[in-house]
């Protein structure tokens, strides 16, 4: 995997583990939601400042954003679409 693949993999994995939508991650990081989507789809090459914002929001060291997945790990699955029920 190259750096863009690792970033996309770890962003989605960490975001889904924390139950965050792309919109919530973007809002909390101070970046645009479509940019988060483009990062996860490996379309954009972010600056180190953007990666740092994401790592801080996800509460992980920046190096974790580039961690190699363990052998046999499957790709992080998307979260269920739609709004969460109120209550």
XYZ file of N, CA and C in Angstrom, residues 7-76:
210
model
N -3.587 5.998 4.393
C -4.377 7.056 5.014
C -5.866 6.781 4.847
N -6.281 6.426 3.651
C -7.695 6.151 3.390
C -8.177 4.978 4.248
N -7.401 3.914 4.299
C -7.744 2.717 5.084
C -7.934 3.087 6.557
N -6.942 3.776 7.113
C -6.968 4.097 8.535
C -8.012 5.150 8.882
N -8.212 6.113 8.009
C -9.270 7.107 8.255
C -10.620 6.429 8.399
N -10.940 5.602 7.433
C -12.243 4.935 7.474
C -12.340 3.994 8.671
N -11.287 3.212 8.912
C -11.295 2.273 10.043
C -11.523 3.016 11.356
N -10.760 4.052 11.592
C -10.869 4.797 12.843
C -12.213 5.520 12.947
N -12.661 6.076 11.843
C -13.946 6.793 11.833
C -15.092 5.845 12.156
N -15.108 4.687 11.509
C -16.180 3.711 11.721
C -16.107 3.144 13.140
N -14.896 2.843 13.638
C -14.748 2.338 15.008
C -15.340 3.309 16.027
N -15.247 4.599 15.721
C -15.746 5.614 16.642
C -17.200 6.004 16.366
N -17.774 5.402 15.343
C -19.166 5.678 15.017
C -19.398 7.063 14.448
N -18.385 7.608 13.785
C -18.487 8.948 13.213
C -18.852 8.888 11.735
N -19.763 9.736 11.334
C -20.046 9.889 9.904
C -18.939 10.738 9.294
N -18.843 10.716 7.978
C -17.894 11.601 7.304
C -18.209 13.056 7.642
N -19.479 13.368 7.701
C -19.894 14.742 8.001
C -19.432 15.169 9.393
N -19.601 14.303 10.388
C -19.193 14.624 11.762
C -17.677 14.734 11.860
N -16.950 13.822 11.229
C -15.489 13.896 11.240
C -15.027 15.196 10.593
N -15.622 15.535 9.469
C -15.254 16.767 8.774
C -15.534 17.988 9.641
N -16.730 18.046 10.225
C -17.109 19.191 11.057
C -16.155 19.330 12.237
N -15.914 18.230 12.941
C -15.045 18.270 14.116
C -13.597 18.607 13.753
N -13.187 18.266 12.518
C -11.818 18.537 12.054
C -11.676 19.914 11.427
N -12.804 20.533 11.112
C -12.756 21.846 10.464
C -12.422 21.774 8.990
N -12.799 20.655 8.347
C -12.581 20.520 6.910
C -13.904 20.158 6.237
N -13.941 20.253 4.940
C -15.168 19.999 4.186
C -15.484 18.504 4.122
N -16.773 18.155 4.229
C -17.190 16.754 4.184
C -16.820 16.096 2.872
N -16.953 16.810 1.776
C -16.607 16.201 0.489
C -15.115 15.899 0.408
N -14.314 16.686 1.120
C -12.874 16.435 1.144
C -12.579 15.138 1.895
N -13.284 14.909 3.010
C -13.130 13.650 3.753
C -13.465 12.479 2.829
N -14.574 12.608 2.109
C -14.971 11.558 1.177
C -13.898 11.324 0.116
N -13.368 12.400 -0.412
C -12.340 12.277 -1.458
C -11.048 11.660 -0.904
N -10.739 11.924 0.359
C -9.570 11.290 0.978
C -9.795 9.789 1.132
N -10.978 9.421 1.608
C -11.273 7.999 1.793
C -11.341 7.247 0.465
N -11.639 7.957 -0.612
C -11.678 7.314 -1.928
C -10.347 7.445 -2.671
N -9.336 7.955 -1.994
C -7.974 8.062 -2.526
C -7.862 9.014 -3.717
N -8.692 10.031 -3.741
C -8.681 11.002 -4.841
C -7.769 12.179 -4.519
N -7.688 12.555 -3.250
C -6.923 13.728 -2.828
C -5.612 13.336 -2.171
N -4.656 14.243 -2.246
C -3.399 14.145 -1.518
C -3.408 15.253 -0.473
N -3.666 14.910 0.787
C -3.803 15.957 1.801
C -2.452 16.526 2.239
N -2.508 17.729 2.766
C -1.321 18.314 3.388
C -1.131 17.658 4.751
N 0.052 17.823 5.314
C 0.312 17.268 6.638
C -0.579 17.959 7.666
N -0.940 19.213 7.441
C -1.827 19.935 8.368
C -3.206 19.276 8.413
N -3.701 18.819 7.273
C -5.000 18.141 7.227
C -4.906 16.801 7.945
N -3.850 16.052 7.695
C -3.679 14.756 8.365
C -3.584 14.964 9.878
N -2.907 16.014 10.293
C -2.794 16.312 11.712
C -4.161 16.644 12.325
N -4.968 17.433 11.635
C -6.316 17.751 12.117
C -7.147 16.485 12.282
N -7.076 15.602 11.305
C -7.829 14.352 11.364
C -7.354 13.479 12.527
N -6.050 13.373 12.695
C -5.495 12.557 13.790
C -5.925 13.117 15.146
N -5.884 14.425 15.297
C -6.308 15.036 16.558
C -7.786 14.766 16.815
N -8.599 14.891 15.785
C -10.036 14.649 15.938
C -10.304 13.187 16.276
N -9.559 12.277 15.660
C -9.729 10.851 15.910
C -8.992 10.397 17.177
N -8.246 11.319 17.798
C -7.534 11.071 19.048
C -6.511 9.941 18.916
N -5.705 10.034 17.850
C -4.626 9.069 17.636
C -3.349 9.826 17.260
N -2.194 9.232 17.507
C -0.951 9.846 17.025
C -0.980 9.892 15.495
N -0.372 10.901 14.925
C -0.400 11.067 13.472
C 0.165 9.828 12.764
N 1.135 9.161 13.370
C 1.719 7.955 12.762
C 0.672 6.870 12.563
N -0.343 6.840 13.442
C -1.407 5.830 13.334
C -2.187 5.983 12.028
N -2.178 7.174 11.459
C -2.894 7.412 10.204
C -2.228 6.675 9.039
N -0.978 6.240 9.242
C -0.241 5.550 8.187
C 0.161 4.129 8.593
N -0.490 3.591 9.606
C -0.167 2.239 10.081
C -0.570 1.195 9.040
N 0.289 0.218 8.853
C -0.012 -0.892 7.946
C -1.064 -1.797 8.590
N -2.076 -2.209 7.825
C -3.042 -3.157 8.394
C -2.375 -4.506 8.633
N -2.858 -5.210 9.640
C -2.334 -6.544 9.934
C -2.710 -7.487 8.799
N -1.878 -8.476 8.579
C -2.165 -9.449 7.532
C -3.508 -10.111 7.820
N -4.347 -10.180 6.822
C -5.659 -10.779 6.973
C -6.757 -9.802 7.343
N -6.393 -8.544 7.693
C -7.426 -7.546 7.983
C -8.241 -7.293 6.722
N -9.544 -7.176 6.902
C -10.414 -6.856 5.779
C -10.654 -5.361 5.744
N -11.002 -4.877 4.574
C -11.244 -3.445 4.400
C -12.348 -2.980 5.339
N -12.186 -1.803 5.917
C -13.227 -1.276 6.800
C -14.535 -1.107 6.036
